[in-house]
Amino acid sequence: MNNNEPYVEPLTPQEAEEDWLAIIARIRAHEVKKRKRKISRFVSAIAASILLLIGTIITYRIYVLPDIYFAKDNDLAITLKDNSHITLSKGAKLTVYKTFPSDTRDVFLEGNAVFTVSKSKEHPFIVHAGSYEAKVLGTVFKVVQTGATFNVDLYEGKVQVSNSTKPTESYIIQPKETFSNMGSNQVATVAPTVHDDFKKKEMSATLAFTDFYLQDALKIIERTYRVKIIFPADRATSKISILSKDAMVDQLMENISIQLNLNIKKTNVNTFKLEE
């Protein structure tokens, strides 16, 4: 052994164990710090993802998700971006997409509502209700939906009503007129709007239906013109087609009698009788 080298006294077993434990403690502390850094990065990534998701949801709700108005317990008054005013009847729902207003001002209605539409010749206002559309440029009207029955009562302006199942057909209604499908997609009627003081004097109406049973067609005519029609019971299921525009009831009944090869009598001002 070189006498110039310093003498290092060997560790006792206890000192060696304490040093080893210290080394282990440092290693563990280092591992804990590494895990904390990993957890911190993971938590940061999760937080960023959550913030991104929340931002996406908020953006979707603000810029994409349609506005839905629901008159739950009472009538609900709404003013749209184009300054059109709508009153939803109790139980009605209106859906308006964020694109409103655009080239066409489309709204989607379930139930009944009164519309006061701001005028715009360049941007028609279209109410979608089931398979029906009511298209206007500026007007006041009421849409009533009861079961399968679809009605439009017009107060001011002009409305064009169409059915998506019959795209080639449309009907123009004027103030104080009502469009009705009488509970069937196969029927279209335009007649004066009925009020408590309604007078039937020289009333005309537009009716259209194809291959209808006579008994069903005559019920519609009775409801439209508020008359009574008597007909042979054995002809109840005879098929009839009608397309009449602005026709008086006398003229319409004459056309029906010719179509069915029946005679017609007017027993009084409100009663018609079809017979062999």
PDB file of C-alpha atoms in Angstrom:
ATOM      1  CA  MET A   1       0.000   0.000   0.000  1.00  0.00           C
ATOM      2  CA  ASN A   2       1.282   3.506  -0.908  1.00  0.00           C
ATOM      3  CA  ASN A   3       1.874   5.463   2.284  1.00  0.00           C
ATOM      4  CA  ASN A   4       1.241   8.763   0.401  1.00  0.00           C
ATOM      5  CA  GLU A   5      -2.468   7.866  -0.247  1.00  0.00           C
ATOM      6  CA  PRO A   6      -4.921   9.046   2.434  1.00  0.00           C
ATOM      7  CA  TYR A   7      -6.417   6.351   4.518  1.00  0.00           C
ATOM      8  CA  VAL A   8     -10.195   5.959   4.172  1.00  0.00           C
ATOM      9  CA  GLU A   9     -11.776   4.173   7.016  1.00  0.00           C
ATOM     10  CA  PRO A  10     -14.322   1.616   5.748  1.00  0.00           C
ATOM     11  CA  LEU A  11     -18.008   2.197   6.476  1.00  0.00           C
ATOM     12  CA  THR A  12     -19.554   0.386   9.272  1.00  0.00           C
ATOM     13  CA  PRO A  13     -22.531  -1.820   8.420  1.00  0.00           C
ATOM     14  CA  GLN A  14     -24.883   0.747   9.958  1.00  0.00           C
ATOM     15  CA  GLU A  15     -23.370   3.615   7.934  1.00  0.00           C
ATOM     16  CA  ALA A  16     -23.540   1.579   4.746  1.00  0.00           C
ATOM     17  CA  GLU A  17     -27.212   0.847   5.369  1.00  0.00           C
ATOM     18  CA  GLU A  18     -27.973   4.520   6.085  1.00  0.00           C
ATOM     19  CA  ASP A  19     -26.216   5.613   2.876  1.00  0.00           C
ATOM     20  CA  TRP A  20     -28.114   3.016   0.883  1.00  0.00           C
ATOM     21  CA  LEU A  21     -31.423   4.160   2.352  1.00  0.00           C
ATOM     22  CA  ALA A  22     -30.539   7.752   1.480  1.00  0.00           C
ATOM     23  CA  ILE A  23     -29.818   6.774  -2.109  1.00  0.00           C
ATOM     24  CA  ILE A  24     -33.102   4.874  -2.311  1.00  0.00           C
ATOM     25  CA  ALA A  25     -34.940   7.888  -0.877  1.00  0.00           C
ATOM     26  CA  ARG A  26     -33.393  10.189  -3.500  1.00  0.00           C
ATOM     27  CA  ILE A  27     -34.347   7.779  -6.275  1.00  0.00           C
ATOM     28  CA  ARG A  28     -37.913   7.565  -4.997  1.00  0.00           C
ATOM     29  CA  ALA A  29     -38.164  11.344  -4.650  1.00  0.00           C
ATOM     30  CA  HIS A  30     -36.953  11.702  -8.220  1.00  0.00           C
ATOM     31  CA  GLU A  31     -39.535   9.170  -9.429  1.00  0.00           C
ATOM     32  CA  VAL A  32     -42.278  10.980  -7.527  1.00  0.00           C
ATOM     33  CA  LYS A  33     -41.303  14.249  -9.202  1.00  0.00           C
ATOM     34  CA  LYS A  34     -41.368  12.541 -12.602  1.00  0.00           C
ATOM     35  CA  ARG A  35     -44.816  11.096 -11.901  1.00  0.00           C
ATOM     36  CA  LYS A  36     -46.066  14.480 -10.733  1.00  0.00           C
ATOM     37  CA  ARG A  37     -44.768  16.096 -13.919  1.00  0.00           C
ATOM     38  CA  LYS A  38     -46.496  13.400 -15.995  1.00  0.00           C
ATOM     39  CA  ILE A  39     -49.737  13.792 -14.043  1.00  0.00           C
ATOM     40  CA  SER A  40     -49.513  17.559 -14.361  1.00  0.00           C
ATOM     41  CA  ARG A  41     -49.053  17.299 -18.139  1.00  0.00           C
ATOM     42  CA  PHE A  42     -51.914  14.794 -18.332  1.00  0.00           C
ATOM     43  CA  VAL A  43     -54.205  17.004 -16.239  1.00  0.00           C
ATOM     44  CA  SER A  44     -53.275  20.008 -18.362  1.00  0.00           C
ATOM     45  CA  ALA A  45     -54.085  18.068 -21.524  1.00  0.00           C
ATOM     46  CA  ILE A  46     -57.435  16.940 -20.083  1.00  0.00           C
ATOM     47  CA  ALA A  47     -58.237  20.493 -18.989  1.00  0.00           C
ATOM     48  CA  ALA A  48     -57.388  21.826 -22.442  1.00  0.00           C
ATOM     49  CA  SER A  49     -59.604  19.164 -24.042  1.00  0.00           C
ATOM     50  CA  ILE A  50     -62.468  20.030 -21.691  1.00  0.00           C
ATOM     51  CA  LEU A  51     -62.109  23.744 -22.435  1.00  0.00           C
ATOM     52  CA  LEU A  52     -62.051  22.987 -26.177  1.00  0.00           C
ATOM     53  CA  LEU A  53     -65.185  20.833 -25.818  1.00  0.00           C
ATOM     54  CA  ILE A  54     -66.966  23.525 -23.806  1.00  0.00           C
ATOM     55  CA  GLY A  55     -65.960  26.112 -26.393  1.00  0.00           C
ATOM     56  CA  THR A  56     -67.226  23.880 -29.197  1.00  0.00           C
ATOM     57  CA  ILE A  57     -70.560  23.342 -27.410  1.00  0.00           C
ATOM     58  CA  ILE A  58     -70.980  27.061 -26.754  1.00  0.00           C
ATOM     59  CA  THR A  59     -70.107  27.869 -30.367  1.00  0.00           C
ATOM     60  CA  TYR A  60     -72.574  25.236 -31.606  1.00  0.00           C
ATOM     61  CA  ARG A  61     -75.335  26.560 -29.366  1.00  0.00           C
ATOM     62  CA  ILE A  62     -74.705  30.161 -30.377  1.00  0.00           C
ATOM     63  CA  TYR A  63     -74.071  29.760 -34.095  1.00  0.00           C
ATOM     64  CA  VAL A  64     -75.589  26.408 -35.168  1.00  0.00           C
ATOM     65  CA  LEU A  65     -78.247  25.048 -32.798  1.00  0.00           C
ATOM     66  CA  PRO A  66     -81.704  26.323 -33.846  1.00  0.00           C
ATOM     67  CA  ASP A  67     -83.765  28.535 -31.576  1.00  0.00           C
ATOM     68  CA  ILE A  68     -86.812  26.644 -30.303  1.00  0.00           C
ATOM     69  CA  TYR A  69     -89.762  28.527 -28.809  1.00  0.00           C
ATOM     70  CA  PHE A  70     -92.376  26.554 -26.878  1.00  0.00           C
ATOM     71  CA  ALA A  71     -95.598  27.981 -25.471  1.00  0.00           C
ATOM     72  CA  LYS A  72     -95.866  25.566 -22.566  1.00  0.00           C
ATOM     73  CA  ASP A  73     -98.537  27.019 -20.289  1.00  0.00           C
ATOM     74  CA  ASN A  74     -99.717  30.210 -22.034  1.00  0.00           C
ATOM     75  CA  ASP A  75     -99.578  31.993 -25.389  1.00  0.00           C
ATOM     76  CA  LEU A  76     -96.053  33.148 -26.231  1.00  0.00           C
ATOM     77  CA  ALA A  77     -95.189  36.343 -28.132  1.00  0.00           C
ATOM     78  CA  ILE A  78     -91.995  36.247 -30.234  1.00  0.00           C
ATOM     79  CA  THR A  79     -90.184  38.884 -32.297  1.00  0.00           C
ATOM     80  CA  LEU A  80     -87.788  37.500 -34.904  1.00  0.00           C
ATOM     81  CA  LYS A  81     -84.629  39.139 -36.272  1.00  0.00           C
ATOM     82  CA  ASP A  82     -86.535  40.525 -39.291  1.00  0.00           C
ATOM     83  CA  ASN A  83     -89.019  42.197 -36.899  1.00  0.00           C
ATOM     84  CA  SER A  84     -91.788  39.717 -37.741  1.00  0.00           C
ATOM     85  CA  HIS A  85     -94.089  39.110 -34.774  1.00  0.00           C
ATOM     86  CA  ILE A  86     -95.487  35.693 -33.904  1.00  0.00           C
ATOM     87  CA  THR A  87     -97.897  34.651 -31.179  1.00  0.00           C
ATOM     88  CA  LEU A  88     -97.742  30.942 -30.409  1.00  0.00           C
ATOM     89  CA  SER A  89    -100.897  29.413 -28.970  1.00  0.00           C
ATOM     90  CA  LYS A  90    -100.557  27.311 -25.830  1.00  0.00           C
ATOM     91  CA  GLY A  91     -98.837  24.010 -26.664  1.00  0.00           C
ATOM     92  CA  ALA A  92     -97.346  25.270 -29.961  1.00  0.00           C
ATOM     93  CA  LYS A  93     -93.652  25.084 -30.871  1.00  0.00           C
ATOM     94  CA  LEU A  94     -91.679  27.162 -33.369  1.00  0.00           C
ATOM     95  CA  THR A  95     -88.204  26.249 -34.651  1.00  0.00           C
ATOM     96  CA  VAL A  96     -86.005  28.932 -36.238  1.00  0.00           C
ATOM     97  CA  TYR A  97     -82.571  28.034 -37.615  1.00  0.00           C
ATOM     98  CA  LYS A  98     -79.566  30.304 -37.190  1.00  0.00           C
ATOM     99  CA  THR A  99     -79.537  31.011 -40.945  1.00  0.00           C
ATOM    100  CA  PHE A 100     -82.719  33.088 -40.470  1.00  0.00           C
ATOM    101  CA  PRO A 101     -83.177  35.486 -42.142  1.00  0.00           C
ATOM    102  CA  SER A 102     -81.601  34.503 -45.460  1.00  0.00           C
ATOM    103  CA  ASP A 103     -82.821  34.358 -49.066  1.00  0.00           C
ATOM    104  CA  THR A 104     -86.000  32.787 -47.720  1.00  0.00           C
ATOM    105  CA  ARG A 105     -87.202  33.286 -44.155  1.00  0.00           C
ATOM    106  CA  ASP A 106     -88.110  29.744 -43.114  1.00  0.00           C
ATOM    107  CA  VAL A 107     -89.710  28.807 -39.806  1.00  0.00           C
ATOM    108  CA  PHE A 108     -91.114  25.449 -38.703  1.00  0.00           C
ATOM    109  CA  LEU A 109     -94.368  25.315 -36.762  1.00  0.00           C
ATOM    110  CA  GLU A 110     -96.054  22.660 -34.669  1.00  0.00           C
ATOM    111  CA  GLY A 111     -99.484  23.708 -33.409  1.00  0.00           C
ATOM    112  CA  ASN A 112    -101.254  27.037 -33.883  1.00  0.00           C
ATOM    113  CA  ALA A 113     -99.881  30.550 -34.282  1.00  0.00           C
ATOM    114  CA  VAL A 114    -100.700  34.040 -35.562  1.00  0.00           C
ATOM    115  CA  PHE A 115     -98.052  35.661 -37.800  1.00  0.00           C
ATOM    116  CA  THR A 116     -97.513  39.349 -38.499  1.00  0.00           C
ATOM    117  CA  VAL A 117     -94.773  39.245 -41.115  1.00  0.00           C
ATOM    118  CA  SER A 118     -92.516  42.189 -41.951  1.00  0.00           C
ATOM    119  CA  LYS A 119     -92.620  43.014 -45.646  1.00  0.00           C
ATOM    120  CA  SER A 120     -89.809  41.947 -47.967  1.00  0.00           C
ATOM    121  CA  LYS A 121     -90.346  41.243 -51.658  1.00  0.00           C
ATOM    122  CA  GLU A 122     -86.812  39.838 -51.943  1.00  0.00           C
ATOM    123  CA  HIS A 123     -87.062  37.451 -48.969  1.00  0.00           C
ATOM    124  CA  PRO A 124     -90.304  35.442 -48.825  1.00  0.00           C
ATOM    125  CA  PHE A 125     -91.428  34.262 -45.392  1.00  0.00           C
ATOM    126  CA  ILE A 126     -92.301  30.539 -45.391  1.00  0.00           C
ATOM    127  CA  VAL A 127     -94.081  28.720 -42.586  1.00  0.00           C
ATOM    128  CA  HIS A 128     -93.493  24.959 -42.727  1.00  0.00           C
ATOM    129  CA  ALA A 129     -96.203  22.974 -40.960  1.00  0.00           C
ATOM    130  CA  GLY A 130     -96.146  19.226 -41.562  1.00  0.00           C
ATOM    131  CA  SER A 131     -96.319  18.678 -45.321  1.00  0.00           C
ATOM    132  CA  TYR A 132     -97.759  22.168 -45.903  1.00  0.00           C
ATOM    133  CA  GLU A 133     -96.108  25.504 -46.609  1.00  0.00           C
ATOM    134  CA  ALA A 134     -97.579  28.987 -46.305  1.00  0.00           C
ATOM    135  CA  LYS A 135     -95.477  31.444 -48.322  1.00  0.00           C
ATOM    136  CA  VAL A 136     -95.889  35.222 -47.877  1.00  0.00           C
ATOM    137  CA  LEU A 137     -94.149  38.487 -48.694  1.00  0.00           C
ATOM    138  CA  GLY A 138     -95.789  40.574 -45.964  1.00  0.00           C
ATOM    139  CA  THR A 139     -99.063  39.789 -44.252  1.00  0.00           C
ATOM    140  CA  VAL A 140    -101.047  38.855 -41.163  1.00  0.00           C
ATOM    141  CA  PHE A 141    -102.404  35.315 -40.985  1.00  0.00           C
ATOM    142  CA  LYS A 142    -103.186  32.467 -38.612  1.00  0.00           C
ATOM    143  CA  VAL A 143    -102.169  28.818 -38.936  1.00  0.00           C
ATOM    144  CA  VAL A 144    -104.372  26.267 -37.141  1.00  0.00           C
ATOM    145  CA  GLN A 145    -103.461  22.575 -36.933  1.00  0.00           C
ATOM    146  CA  THR A 146    -105.842  20.131 -35.288  1.00  0.00           C
ATOM    147  CA  GLY A 147    -104.998  16.483 -35.845  1.00  0.00           C
ATOM    148  CA  ALA A 148    -104.802  16.037 -39.620  1.00  0.00           C
ATOM    149  CA  THR A 149    -106.628  19.310 -40.302  1.00  0.00           C
ATOM    150  CA  PHE A 150    -104.559  22.237 -41.577  1.00  0.00           C
ATOM    151  CA  ASN A 151    -106.116  25.709 -41.891  1.00  0.00           C
ATOM    152  CA  VAL A 152    -104.766  29.138 -42.811  1.00  0.00           C
ATOM    153  CA  ASP A 153    -106.932  32.205 -42.025  1.00  0.00           C
ATOM    154  CA  LEU A 154    -105.728  35.337 -43.856  1.00  0.00           C
ATOM    155  CA  TYR A 155    -106.327  38.802 -42.386  1.00  0.00           C
ATOM    156  CA  GLU A 156    -104.065  41.011 -44.503  1.00  0.00           C
ATOM    157  CA  GLY A 157    -101.908  40.622 -47.608  1.00  0.00           C
ATOM    158  CA  LYS A 158    -101.658  37.451 -49.669  1.00  0.00           C
ATOM    159  CA  VAL A 159    -100.576  33.891 -48.890  1.00  0.00           C
ATOM    160  CA  GLN A 160     -99.652  31.018 -51.188  1.00  0.00           C
ATOM    161  CA  VAL A 161    -100.352  27.590 -49.672  1.00  0.00           C
ATOM    162  CA  SER A 162     -98.834  24.398 -51.061  1.00  0.00           C
ATOM    163  CA  ASN A 163     -98.395  20.759 -50.079  1.00  0.00           C
ATOM    164  CA  SER A 164     -95.020  19.030 -50.487  1.00  0.00           C
ATOM    165  CA  THR A 165     -96.827  15.822 -51.520  1.00  0.00           C
ATOM    166  CA  LYS A 166     -98.354  17.737 -54.476  1.00  0.00           C
ATOM    167  CA  PRO A 167     -95.602  20.143 -55.565  1.00  0.00           C
ATOM    168  CA  THR A 168     -97.394  21.215 -58.758  1.00  0.00           C
ATOM    169  CA  GLU A 169    -100.450  22.497 -56.871  1.00  0.00           C
ATOM    170  CA  SER A 170    -100.671  25.737 -54.910  1.00  0.00           C
ATOM    171  CA  TYR A 171    -103.498  27.986 -53.771  1.00  0.00           C
ATOM    172  CA  ILE A 172    -103.550  31.760 -53.333  1.00  0.00           C
ATOM    173  CA  ILE A 173    -105.771  33.056 -50.547  1.00  0.00           C
ATOM    174  CA  GLN A 174    -106.934  36.635 -50.133  1.00  0.00           C
ATOM    175  CA  PRO A 175    -107.900  38.562 -46.988  1.00  0.00           C
ATOM    176  CA  LYS A 176    -110.928  37.122 -45.157  1.00  0.00           C
ATOM    177  CA  GLU A 177    -110.410  33.741 -46.823  1.00  0.00           C
ATOM    178  CA  THR A 178    -109.453  30.408 -45.273  1.00  0.00           C
ATOM    179  CA  PHE A 179    -107.484  27.562 -46.793  1.00  0.00           C
ATOM    180  CA  SER A 180    -108.359  24.135 -45.371  1.00  0.00           C
ATOM    181  CA  ASN A 181    -107.515  20.541 -46.189  1.00  0.00           C
ATOM    182  CA  MET A 182    -110.604  19.387 -44.264  1.00  0.00           C
ATOM    183  CA  GLY A 183    -108.484  16.781 -42.492  1.00  0.00           C
ATOM    184  CA  SER A 184    -107.050  15.118 -45.618  1.00  0.00           C
ATOM    185  CA  ASN A 185    -103.901  15.693 -47.704  1.00  0.00           C
ATOM    186  CA  GLN A 186    -106.039  14.854 -50.749  1.00  0.00           C
ATOM    187  CA  VAL A 187    -108.332  17.858 -50.230  1.00  0.00           C
ATOM    188  CA  ALA A 188    -107.847  21.591 -50.758  1.00  0.00           C
ATOM    189  CA  THR A 189    -110.504  24.253 -50.170  1.00  0.00           C
ATOM    190  CA  VAL A 190    -110.425  28.047 -50.196  1.00  0.00           C
ATOM    191  CA  ALA A 191    -113.540  29.748 -48.862  1.00  0.00           C
ATOM    192  CA  PRO A 192    -114.585  32.894 -46.988  1.00  0.00           C
ATOM    193  CA  THR A 193    -113.469  32.869 -43.376  1.00  0.00           C
ATOM    194  CA  VAL A 194    -116.357  32.074 -41.053  1.00  0.00           C
ATOM    195  CA  HIS A 195    -117.181  34.628 -38.349  1.00  0.00           C
ATOM    196  CA  ASP A 196    -120.044  34.792 -35.896  1.00  0.00           C
ATOM    197  CA  ASP A 197    -121.764  37.360 -38.136  1.00  0.00           C
ATOM    198  CA  PHE A 198    -120.897  35.467 -41.356  1.00  0.00           C
ATOM    199  CA  LYS A 199    -123.425  35.799 -44.175  1.00  0.00           C
ATOM    200  CA  LYS A 200    -123.515  33.180 -46.914  1.00  0.00           C
ATOM    201  CA  LYS A 201    -124.871  35.521 -49.608  1.00  0.00           C
ATOM    202  CA  GLU A 202    -123.431  34.624 -53.042  1.00  0.00           C
ATOM    203  CA  MET A 203    -120.533  32.752 -51.486  1.00  0.00           C
ATOM    204  CA  SER A 204    -117.923  31.256 -53.796  1.00  0.00           C
ATOM    205  CA  ALA A 205    -115.140  28.804 -52.983  1.00  0.00           C
ATOM    206  CA  THR A 206    -112.279  26.839 -54.549  1.00  0.00           C
ATOM    207  CA  LEU A 207    -112.285  23.049 -54.071  1.00  0.00           C
ATOM    208  CA  ALA A 208    -109.972  20.324 -55.323  1.00  0.00           C
ATOM    209  CA  PHE A 209    -109.974  16.570 -54.681  1.00  0.00           C
ATOM    210  CA  THR A 210    -109.545  13.487 -56.821  1.00  0.00           C
ATOM    211  CA  ASP A 211    -111.276  10.075 -56.738  1.00  0.00           C
ATOM    212  CA  PHE A 212    -113.161  10.792 -53.520  1.00  0.00           C
ATOM    213  CA  TYR A 213    -116.151   8.807 -52.333  1.00  0.00           C
ATOM    214  CA  LEU A 214    -119.315  10.794 -53.018  1.00  0.00           C
ATOM    215  CA  GLN A 215    -120.376  10.711 -49.365  1.00  0.00           C
ATOM    216  CA  ASP A 216    -117.030  12.198 -48.258  1.00  0.00           C
ATOM    217  CA  ALA A 217    -116.957  14.790 -51.028  1.00  0.00           C
ATOM    218  CA  LEU A 218    -120.468  15.983 -50.205  1.00  0.00           C
ATOM    219  CA  LYS A 219    -119.570  16.341 -46.517  1.00  0.00           C
ATOM    220  CA  ILE A 220    -116.750  18.678 -47.516  1.00  0.00           C
ATOM    221  CA  ILE A 221    -119.082  20.690 -49.759  1.00  0.00           C
ATOM    222  CA  GLU A 222    -121.638  20.921 -46.940  1.00  0.00           C
ATOM    223  CA  ARG A 223    -119.010  22.210 -44.517  1.00  0.00           C
ATOM    224  CA  THR A 224    -117.573  24.656 -47.053  1.00  0.00           C
ATOM    225  CA  TYR A 225    -120.841  26.196 -48.254  1.00  0.00           C
ATOM    226  CA  ARG A 226    -122.866  25.457 -45.096  1.00  0.00           C
ATOM    227  CA  VAL A 227    -125.632  23.656 -47.001  1.00  0.00           C
ATOM    228  CA  LYS A 228    -127.365  20.281 -46.742  1.00  0.00           C
ATOM    229  CA  ILE A 229    -127.166  17.706 -49.552  1.00  0.00           C
ATOM    230  CA  ILE A 230    -129.407  14.636 -49.878  1.00  0.00           C
ATOM    231  CA  PHE A 231    -128.228  11.838 -52.181  1.00  0.00           C
ATOM    232  CA  PRO A 232    -129.096   8.190 -52.989  1.00  0.00           C
ATOM    233  CA  ALA A 233    -127.596   5.870 -50.348  1.00  0.00           C
ATOM    234  CA  ASP A 234    -126.525   3.329 -52.978  1.00  0.00           C
ATOM    235  CA  ARG A 235    -124.299   5.984 -54.614  1.00  0.00           C
ATOM    236  CA  ALA A 236    -122.350   6.746 -51.423  1.00  0.00           C
ATOM    237  CA  THR A 237    -119.194   4.997 -52.608  1.00  0.00           C
ATOM    238  CA  SER A 238    -119.296   6.336 -56.157  1.00  0.00           C
ATOM    239  CA  LYS A 239    -115.998   8.072 -56.973  1.00  0.00           C
ATOM    240  CA  ILE A 240    -115.945  11.752 -57.814  1.00  0.00           C
ATOM    241  CA  SER A 241    -113.255  14.266 -58.790  1.00  0.00           C
ATOM    242  CA  ILE A 242    -113.665  18.013 -58.407  1.00  0.00           C
ATOM    243  CA  LEU A 243    -111.510  20.959 -59.403  1.00  0.00           C
ATOM    244  CA  SER A 244    -113.495  24.164 -59.190  1.00  0.00           C
ATOM    245  CA  LYS A 245    -112.232  27.697 -58.737  1.00  0.00           C
ATOM    246  CA  ASP A 246    -114.317  30.467 -57.208  1.00  0.00           C
ATOM    247  CA  ALA A 247    -117.502  28.472 -57.871  1.00  0.00           C
ATOM    248  CA  MET A 248    -120.956  29.142 -56.431  1.00  0.00           C
ATOM    249  CA  VAL A 249    -122.629  26.178 -54.763  1.00  0.00           C
ATOM    250  CA  ASP A 250    -125.381  25.997 -57.404  1.00  0.00           C
ATOM    251  CA  GLN A 251    -122.787  25.773 -60.178  1.00  0.00           C
ATOM    252  CA  LEU A 252    -120.781  23.154 -58.295  1.00  0.00           C
ATOM    253  CA  MET A 253    -123.815  20.968 -57.602  1.00  0.00           C
ATOM    254  CA  GLU A 254    -124.818  21.182 -61.254  1.00  0.00           C
ATOM    255  CA  ASN A 255    -121.372  19.918 -62.290  1.00  0.00           C
ATOM    256  CA  ILE A 256    -121.594  17.039 -59.802  1.00  0.00           C
ATOM    257  CA  SER A 257    -125.010  15.984 -61.030  1.00  0.00           C
ATOM    258  CA  ILE A 258    -123.711  15.877 -64.620  1.00  0.00           C
ATOM    259  CA  GLN A 259    -120.605  13.911 -63.595  1.00  0.00           C
ATOM    260  CA  LEU A 260    -122.733  11.281 -61.782  1.00  0.00           C
ATOM    261  CA  ASN A 261    -125.617  11.351 -64.250  1.00  0.00           C
ATOM    262  CA  LEU A 262    -128.048  12.339 -61.508  1.00  0.00           C
ATOM    263  CA  ASN A 263    -130.854  14.876 -61.371  1.00  0.00           C
ATOM    264  CA  ILE A 264    -130.643  17.771 -58.948  1.00  0.00           C
ATOM    265  CA  LYS A 265    -133.355  19.635 -57.090  1.00  0.00           C
ATOM    266  CA  LYS A 266    -133.070  22.573 -54.742  1.00  0.00           C
ATOM    267  CA  THR A 267    -135.706  21.979 -52.103  1.00  0.00           C
ATOM    268  CA  ASN A 268    -134.912  25.278 -50.322  1.00  0.00           C
ATOM    269  CA  VAL A 269    -132.176  27.896 -50.217  1.00  0.00           C
ATOM    270  CA  ASN A 270    -129.900  25.656 -48.142  1.00  0.00           C
ATOM    271  CA  THR A 271    -130.822  22.128 -49.304  1.00  0.00           C
ATOM    272  CA  PHE A 272    -129.971  20.236 -52.482  1.00  0.00           C
ATOM    273  CA  LYS A 273    -131.221  16.804 -53.467  1.00  0.00           C
ATOM    274  CA  LEU A 274    -129.494  14.435 -55.896  1.00  0.00           C
ATOM    275  CA  GLU A 275    -131.674  11.659 -57.276  1.00  0.00           C
ATOM    276  CA  GLU A 276    -131.785   9.047 -60.037  1.00  0.00           C
TER     277      GLU A 276
END
